[in-house]
């Protein structure tokens, strides 16, 4: 996971809605089923999915009142 990406996605969720990220995850997961994708491409998609799940978890921690510095 990449912390700068998670921070950016967390800000996006705060400004917009978590549903956008959830729907994007679902789309990327569906793309992983394409048989012609190379391993490198699957790795990139997997990294994106991982960062998005990380941002969702950070957002949940924010809602629960975890201090901003501790959540990241």
Short mmCIF file of C-alpha atoms in Angstrom, two decimals:
data_model
loop_
_atom_site.label_atom_id
_atom_site.label_comp_id
_atom_site.label_asym_id
_atom_site.label_seq_id
_atom_site.Cartn_x
_atom_site.Cartn_y
_atom_site.Cartn_z
CA UNK A 1 0.00 0.00 0.00
CA UNK A 2 1.13 3.53 -0.72
CA UNK A 3 0.44 6.07 2.00
CA UNK A 4 0.18 9.13 -0.31
CA UNK A 5 -2.44 7.34 -2.42
CA UNK A 6 -4.41 6.30 0.66
CA UNK A 7 -4.31 9.88 1.99
CA UNK A 8 -5.57 11.21 -1.33
CA UNK A 9 -8.34 8.62 -1.54
CA UNK A 10 -9.34 9.31 2.06
CA UNK A 11 -9.69 12.99 1.23
CA UNK A 12 -11.74 12.06 -1.85
CA UNK A 13 -14.07 9.96 0.32
CA UNK A 14 -14.46 12.82 2.81
CA UNK A 15 -15.30 15.29 0.03
CA UNK A 16 -17.54 12.99 -1.99
CA UNK A 17 -18.85 9.59 -0.97
CA UNK A 18 -17.41 6.20 -0.10
CA UNK A 19 -19.75 4.58 -2.62
CA UNK A 20 -17.64 5.89 -5.52
CA UNK A 21 -14.61 4.04 -4.20
CA UNK A 22 -16.60 0.87 -3.46
CA UNK A 23 -17.99 0.84 -7.00
CA UNK A 24 -14.51 1.39 -8.42
CA UNK A 25 -13.21 -1.55 -6.40
CA UNK A 26 -16.00 -3.73 -7.78
CA UNK A 27 -15.13 -2.64 -11.32
CA UNK A 28 -11.43 -3.34 -10.85
CA UNK A 29 -12.19 -6.73 -9.31
CA UNK A 30 -14.29 -7.59 -12.35
CA UNK A 31 -11.40 -6.58 -14.62
CA UNK A 32 -9.11 -9.08 -12.92
CA UNK A 33 -11.14 -11.84 -14.56
CA UNK A 34 -9.98 -10.82 -18.05
CA UNK A 35 -7.81 -13.73 -19.18
CA UNK A 36 -5.59 -11.65 -21.46
CA UNK A 37 -4.22 -9.45 -18.66
CA UNK A 38 -0.52 -9.81 -17.95
CA UNK A 39 0.78 -10.46 -14.45
CA UNK A 40 2.19 -6.93 -14.27
CA UNK A 41 -1.23 -5.48 -15.10
CA UNK A 42 -2.88 -7.66 -12.47
CA UNK A 43 -0.32 -6.45 -9.93
CA UNK A 44 -1.17 -2.82 -10.69
CA UNK A 45 -4.90 -3.49 -10.37
CA UNK A 46 -4.27 -5.36 -7.11
CA UNK A 47 -2.26 -2.46 -5.72
CA UNK A 48 -5.04 -0.02 -6.60
CA UNK A 49 -7.64 -2.24 -4.95
CA UNK A 50 -5.46 -2.57 -1.85
CA UNK A 51 -5.04 1.21 -1.58
CA UNK A 52 -8.78 1.75 -1.98
CA UNK A 53 -9.60 -0.75 0.77
CA UNK A 54 -7.00 0.97 2.93
CA UNK A 55 -8.66 4.35 2.36
CA UNK A 56 -12.06 2.90 3.26
CA UNK A 57 -10.63 1.53 6.52
CA UNK A 58 -9.01 4.88 7.34
CA UNK A 59 -12.34 6.60 6.65
CA UNK A 60 -14.08 4.22 9.07
CA UNK A 61 -11.48 5.04 11.72
CA UNK A 62 -12.09 8.76 11.17
CA UNK A 63 -15.82 8.24 11.69
CA UNK A 64 -15.07 6.33 14.91
CA UNK A 65 -13.06 9.29 16.19
CA UNK A 66 -9.51 7.97 15.83
CA UNK A 67 -7.04 10.89 15.79
CA UNK A 68 -5.88 11.74 12.26
CA UNK A 69 -2.18 11.07 12.98
CA UNK A 70 -2.85 7.66 14.52
CA UNK A 71 -5.04 6.36 11.70
CA UNK A 72 -2.29 6.69 9.10
#
